[in-house]
PDB file of C-alpha atoms in Angstrom:
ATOM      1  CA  UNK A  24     153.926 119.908  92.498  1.00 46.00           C
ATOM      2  CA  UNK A  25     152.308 123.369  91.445  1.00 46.00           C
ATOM      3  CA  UNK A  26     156.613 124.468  91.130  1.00 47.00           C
ATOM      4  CA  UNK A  27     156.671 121.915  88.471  1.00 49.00           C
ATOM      5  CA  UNK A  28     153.664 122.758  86.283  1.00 49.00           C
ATOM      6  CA  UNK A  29     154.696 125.895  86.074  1.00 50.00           C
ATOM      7  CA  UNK A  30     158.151 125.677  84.972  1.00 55.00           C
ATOM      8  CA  UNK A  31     156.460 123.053  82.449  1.00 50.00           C
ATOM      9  CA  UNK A  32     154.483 126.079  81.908  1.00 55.00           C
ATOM     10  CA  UNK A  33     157.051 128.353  81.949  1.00 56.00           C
ATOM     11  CA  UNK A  34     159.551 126.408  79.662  1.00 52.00           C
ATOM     12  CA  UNK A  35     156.921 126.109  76.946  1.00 55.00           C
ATOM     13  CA  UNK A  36     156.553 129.584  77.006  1.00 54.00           C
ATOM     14  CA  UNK A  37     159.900 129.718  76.389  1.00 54.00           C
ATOM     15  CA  UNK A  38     160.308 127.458  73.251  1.00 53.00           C
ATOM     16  CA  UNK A  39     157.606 129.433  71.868  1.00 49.00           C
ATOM     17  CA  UNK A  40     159.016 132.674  71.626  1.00 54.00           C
ATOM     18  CA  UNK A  41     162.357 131.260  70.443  1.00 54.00           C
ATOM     19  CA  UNK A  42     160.181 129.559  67.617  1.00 49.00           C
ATOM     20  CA  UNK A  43     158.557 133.333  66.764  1.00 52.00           C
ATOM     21  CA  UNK A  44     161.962 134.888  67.075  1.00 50.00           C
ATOM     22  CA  UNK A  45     163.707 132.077  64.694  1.00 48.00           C
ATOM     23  CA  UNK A  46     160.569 133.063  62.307  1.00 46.00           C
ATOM     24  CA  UNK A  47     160.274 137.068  62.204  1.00 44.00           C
ATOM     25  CA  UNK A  48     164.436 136.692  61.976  1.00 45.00           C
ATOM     26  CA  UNK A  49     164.622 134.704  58.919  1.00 50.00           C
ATOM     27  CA  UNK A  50     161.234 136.348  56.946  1.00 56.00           C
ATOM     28  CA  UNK A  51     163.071 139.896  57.661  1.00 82.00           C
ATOM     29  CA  UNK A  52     166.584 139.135  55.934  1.00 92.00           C
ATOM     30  CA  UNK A  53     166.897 141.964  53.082  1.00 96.00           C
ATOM     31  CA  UNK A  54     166.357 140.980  49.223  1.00 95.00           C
ATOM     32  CA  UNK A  55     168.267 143.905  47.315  1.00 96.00           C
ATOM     33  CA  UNK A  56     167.663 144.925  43.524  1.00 96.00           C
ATOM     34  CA  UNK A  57     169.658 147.003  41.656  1.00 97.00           C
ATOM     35  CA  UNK A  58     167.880 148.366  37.732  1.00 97.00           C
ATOM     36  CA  UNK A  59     170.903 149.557  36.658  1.00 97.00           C
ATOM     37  CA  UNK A  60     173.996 147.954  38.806  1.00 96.00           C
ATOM     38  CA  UNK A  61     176.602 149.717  37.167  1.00 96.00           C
ATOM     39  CA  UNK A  62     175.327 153.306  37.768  1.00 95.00           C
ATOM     40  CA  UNK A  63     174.125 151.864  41.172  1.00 95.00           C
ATOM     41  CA  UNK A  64     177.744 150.345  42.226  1.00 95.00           C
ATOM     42  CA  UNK A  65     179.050 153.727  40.640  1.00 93.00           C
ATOM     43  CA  UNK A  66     176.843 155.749  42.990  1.00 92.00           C
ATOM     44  CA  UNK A  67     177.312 154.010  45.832  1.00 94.00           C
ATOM     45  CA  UNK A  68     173.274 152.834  46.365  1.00 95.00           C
ATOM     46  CA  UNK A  69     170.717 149.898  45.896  1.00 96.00           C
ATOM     47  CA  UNK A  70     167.289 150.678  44.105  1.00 97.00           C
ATOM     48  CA  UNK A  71     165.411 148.883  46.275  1.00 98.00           C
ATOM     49  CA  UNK A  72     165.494 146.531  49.560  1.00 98.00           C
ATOM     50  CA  UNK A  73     162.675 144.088  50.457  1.00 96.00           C
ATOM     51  CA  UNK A  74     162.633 143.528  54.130  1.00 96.00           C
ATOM     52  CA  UNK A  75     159.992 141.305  55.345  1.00 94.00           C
ATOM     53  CA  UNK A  76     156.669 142.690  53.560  1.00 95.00           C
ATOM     54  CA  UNK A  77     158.176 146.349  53.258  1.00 97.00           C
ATOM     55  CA  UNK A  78     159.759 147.586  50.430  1.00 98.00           C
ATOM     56  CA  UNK A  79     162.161 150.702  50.005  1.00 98.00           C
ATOM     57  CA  UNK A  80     162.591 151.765  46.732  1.00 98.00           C
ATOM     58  CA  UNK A  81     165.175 154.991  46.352  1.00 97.00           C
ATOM     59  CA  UNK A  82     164.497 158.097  44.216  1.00 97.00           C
ATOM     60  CA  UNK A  83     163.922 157.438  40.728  1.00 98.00           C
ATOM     61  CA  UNK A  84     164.853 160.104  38.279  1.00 98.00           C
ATOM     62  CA  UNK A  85     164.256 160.067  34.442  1.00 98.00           C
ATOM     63  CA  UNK A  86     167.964 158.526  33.010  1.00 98.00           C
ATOM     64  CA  UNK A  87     169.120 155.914  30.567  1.00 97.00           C
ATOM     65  CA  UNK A  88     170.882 152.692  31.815  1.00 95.00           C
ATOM     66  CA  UNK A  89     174.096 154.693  31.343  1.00 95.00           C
ATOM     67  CA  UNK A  90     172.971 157.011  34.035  1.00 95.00           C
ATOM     68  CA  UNK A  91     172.657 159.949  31.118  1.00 97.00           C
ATOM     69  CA  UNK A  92     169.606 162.314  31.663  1.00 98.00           C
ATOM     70  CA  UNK A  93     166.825 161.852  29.381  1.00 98.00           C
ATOM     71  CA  UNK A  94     163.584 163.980  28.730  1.00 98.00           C
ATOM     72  CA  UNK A  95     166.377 167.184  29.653  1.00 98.00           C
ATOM     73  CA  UNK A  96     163.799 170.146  30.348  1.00 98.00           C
ATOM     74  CA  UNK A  97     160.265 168.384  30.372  1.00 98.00           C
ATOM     75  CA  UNK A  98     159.262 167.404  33.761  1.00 98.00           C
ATOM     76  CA  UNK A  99     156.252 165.618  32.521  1.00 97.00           C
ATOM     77  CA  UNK A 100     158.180 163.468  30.647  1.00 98.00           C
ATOM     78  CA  UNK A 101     160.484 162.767  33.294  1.00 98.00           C
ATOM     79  CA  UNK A 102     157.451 162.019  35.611  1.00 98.00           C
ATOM     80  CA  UNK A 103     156.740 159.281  33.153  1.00 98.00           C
ATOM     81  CA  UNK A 104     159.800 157.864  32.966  1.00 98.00           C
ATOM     82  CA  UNK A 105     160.059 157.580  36.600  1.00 98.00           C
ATOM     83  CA  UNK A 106     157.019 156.102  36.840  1.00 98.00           C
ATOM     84  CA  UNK A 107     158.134 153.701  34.627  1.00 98.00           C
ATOM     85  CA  UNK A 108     161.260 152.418  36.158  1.00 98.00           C
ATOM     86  CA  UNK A 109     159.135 152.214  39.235  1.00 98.00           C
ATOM     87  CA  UNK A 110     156.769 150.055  37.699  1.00 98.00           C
ATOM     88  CA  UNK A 111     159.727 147.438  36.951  1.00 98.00           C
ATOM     89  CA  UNK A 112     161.048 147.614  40.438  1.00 98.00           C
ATOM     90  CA  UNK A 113     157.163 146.467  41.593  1.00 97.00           C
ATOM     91  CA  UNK A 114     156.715 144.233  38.808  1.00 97.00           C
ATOM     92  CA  UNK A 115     160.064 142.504  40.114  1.00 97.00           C
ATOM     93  CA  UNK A 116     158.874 142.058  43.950  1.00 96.00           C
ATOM     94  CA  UNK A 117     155.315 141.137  42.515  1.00 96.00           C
ATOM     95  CA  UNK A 118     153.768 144.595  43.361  1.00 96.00           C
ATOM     96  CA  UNK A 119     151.861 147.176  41.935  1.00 97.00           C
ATOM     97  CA  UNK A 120     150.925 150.912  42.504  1.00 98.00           C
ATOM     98  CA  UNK A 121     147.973 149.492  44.527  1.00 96.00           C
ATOM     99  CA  UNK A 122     150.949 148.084  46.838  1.00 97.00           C
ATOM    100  CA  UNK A 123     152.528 151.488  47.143  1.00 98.00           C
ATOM    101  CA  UNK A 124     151.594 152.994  50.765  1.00 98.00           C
ATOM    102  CA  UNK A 125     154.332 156.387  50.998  1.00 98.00           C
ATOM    103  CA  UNK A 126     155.402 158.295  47.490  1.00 98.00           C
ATOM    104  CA  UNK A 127     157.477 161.182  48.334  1.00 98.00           C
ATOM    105  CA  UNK A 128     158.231 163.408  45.281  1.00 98.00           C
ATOM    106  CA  UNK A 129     160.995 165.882  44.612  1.00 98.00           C
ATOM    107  CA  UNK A 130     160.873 168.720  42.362  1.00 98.00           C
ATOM    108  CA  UNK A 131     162.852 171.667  41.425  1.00 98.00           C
ATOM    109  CA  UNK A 132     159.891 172.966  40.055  1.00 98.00           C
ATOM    110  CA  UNK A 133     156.671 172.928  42.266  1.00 98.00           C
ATOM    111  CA  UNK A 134     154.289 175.228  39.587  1.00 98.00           C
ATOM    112  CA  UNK A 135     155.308 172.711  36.973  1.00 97.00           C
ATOM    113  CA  UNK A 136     154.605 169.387  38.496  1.00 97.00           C
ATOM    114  CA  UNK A 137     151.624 170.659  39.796  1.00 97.00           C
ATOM    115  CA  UNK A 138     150.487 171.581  36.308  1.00 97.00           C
ATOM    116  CA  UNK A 139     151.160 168.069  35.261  1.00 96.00           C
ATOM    117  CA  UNK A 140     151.271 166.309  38.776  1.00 95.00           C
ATOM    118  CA  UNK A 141     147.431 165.039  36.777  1.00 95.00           C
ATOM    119  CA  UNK A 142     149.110 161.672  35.046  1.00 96.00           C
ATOM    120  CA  UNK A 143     149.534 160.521  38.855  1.00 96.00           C
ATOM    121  CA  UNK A 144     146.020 159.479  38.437  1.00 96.00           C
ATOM    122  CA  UNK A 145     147.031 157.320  35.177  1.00 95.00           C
ATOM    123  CA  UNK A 146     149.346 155.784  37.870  1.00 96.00           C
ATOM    124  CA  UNK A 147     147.502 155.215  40.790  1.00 97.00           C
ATOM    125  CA  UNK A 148     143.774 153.998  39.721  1.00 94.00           C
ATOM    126  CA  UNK A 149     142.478 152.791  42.845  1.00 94.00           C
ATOM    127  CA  UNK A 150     143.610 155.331  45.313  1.00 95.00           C
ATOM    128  CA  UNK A 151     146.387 157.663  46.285  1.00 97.00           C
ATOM    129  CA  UNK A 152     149.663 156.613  49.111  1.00 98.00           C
ATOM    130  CA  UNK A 153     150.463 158.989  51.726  1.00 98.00           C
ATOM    131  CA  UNK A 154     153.625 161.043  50.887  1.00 97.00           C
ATOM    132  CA  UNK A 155     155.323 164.387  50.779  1.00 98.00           C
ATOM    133  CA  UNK A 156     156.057 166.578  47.936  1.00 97.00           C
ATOM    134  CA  UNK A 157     159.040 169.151  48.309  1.00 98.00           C
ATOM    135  CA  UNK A 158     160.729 171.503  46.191  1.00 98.00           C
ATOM    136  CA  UNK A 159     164.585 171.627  46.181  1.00 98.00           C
ATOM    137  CA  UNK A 160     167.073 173.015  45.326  1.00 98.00           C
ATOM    138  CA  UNK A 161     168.577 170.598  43.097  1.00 98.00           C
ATOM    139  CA  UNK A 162     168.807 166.567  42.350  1.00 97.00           C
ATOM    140  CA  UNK A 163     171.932 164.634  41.661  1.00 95.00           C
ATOM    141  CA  UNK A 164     172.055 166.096  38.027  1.00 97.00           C
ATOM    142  CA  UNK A 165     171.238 169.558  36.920  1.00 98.00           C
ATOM    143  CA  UNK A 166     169.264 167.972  34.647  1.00 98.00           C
ATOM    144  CA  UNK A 167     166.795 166.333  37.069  1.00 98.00           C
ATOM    145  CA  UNK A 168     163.175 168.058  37.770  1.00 98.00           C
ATOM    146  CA  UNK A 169     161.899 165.542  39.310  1.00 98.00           C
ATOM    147  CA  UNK A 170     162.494 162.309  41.632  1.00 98.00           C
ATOM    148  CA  UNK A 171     160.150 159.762  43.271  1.00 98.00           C
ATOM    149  CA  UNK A 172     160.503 157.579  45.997  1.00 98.00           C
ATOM    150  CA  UNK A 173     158.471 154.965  47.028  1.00 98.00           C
ATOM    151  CA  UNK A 174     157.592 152.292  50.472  1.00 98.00           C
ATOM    152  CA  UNK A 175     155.511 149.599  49.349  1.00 98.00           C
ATOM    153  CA  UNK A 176     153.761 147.057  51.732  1.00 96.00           C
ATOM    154  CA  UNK A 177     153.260 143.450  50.305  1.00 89.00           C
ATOM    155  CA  UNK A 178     150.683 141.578  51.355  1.00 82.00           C
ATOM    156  CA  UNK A 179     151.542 137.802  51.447  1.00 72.00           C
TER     157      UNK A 179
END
């Protein structure tokens, strides 16, 4: 008799963690967004990928929905249009800055985004994500100073 209550035991067990599996399997399918799908198919990339509560959003540099640079020579203008095409990618998955945990920022020009790396706190109001800021060599485009990437966690 004690065999049988605990394969009773044991079997519920069982159906359990097939019920979690079937649950975490399904919540982490990816939800892709492209801003600009043509540049994006063009390029070979997605702007973003919700998995679960995560979000990945790639490198955003200051362009036009062509994929031209814009603000050519002013990295503080280019912050701010990252910043802005950001914004839309959060606004889309229902986020905000708040929701942004990791920024990582690239820059071909360390002294000048640090002279204007300031408007961040125009951005993020509440507090700061973690993150890493490196000067490069260069960005997809000559024309790029700057690019910002962001993980976001959304709370349900």
């Amino acid at each position: 008799m004690t065999f049988g209550l605990q394969n009773c035991e044991q079997k519920q067990k069982e159906k359990t963690l097939e019920v979690e599996k079937e649950v975490i399997v399904e919540s982490e399918k990816p939800e892709y967004f492209l801003l600009r799908p043509e540049v994006e198919k063009a390029y070979g990339y997605s702007h973003a990928v919700k998995i679960g509560n995560s979000i990945k959003i790639s490198g955003a540099v200051s362009m036009d929905d062509e994929g031209n640079p814009t603000a050519v020579g002013d990295i503080e203008q280019q912050m701010k249009n990252c910043y802005a095409d950001l914004e839309k990618i959060l606004k889309h998955y229902g986020c905000t800055f708040d929701d942004v945990v990791k920024e990582d920022v690239f820059t071909t020009d360390m002294a000048q985004m640090l002279e204007k790396s300031a408007y961040r706190a125009e951005i993020y109001k509440n507090r700061f994500p973690t993150g890493t800021w490196l000067e490069v060599k260069g960005l997809a485009l000559p024309e790029f100073m700057i690019e910002i990437e962001l993980e976001v966690h959304k709370s349900e």
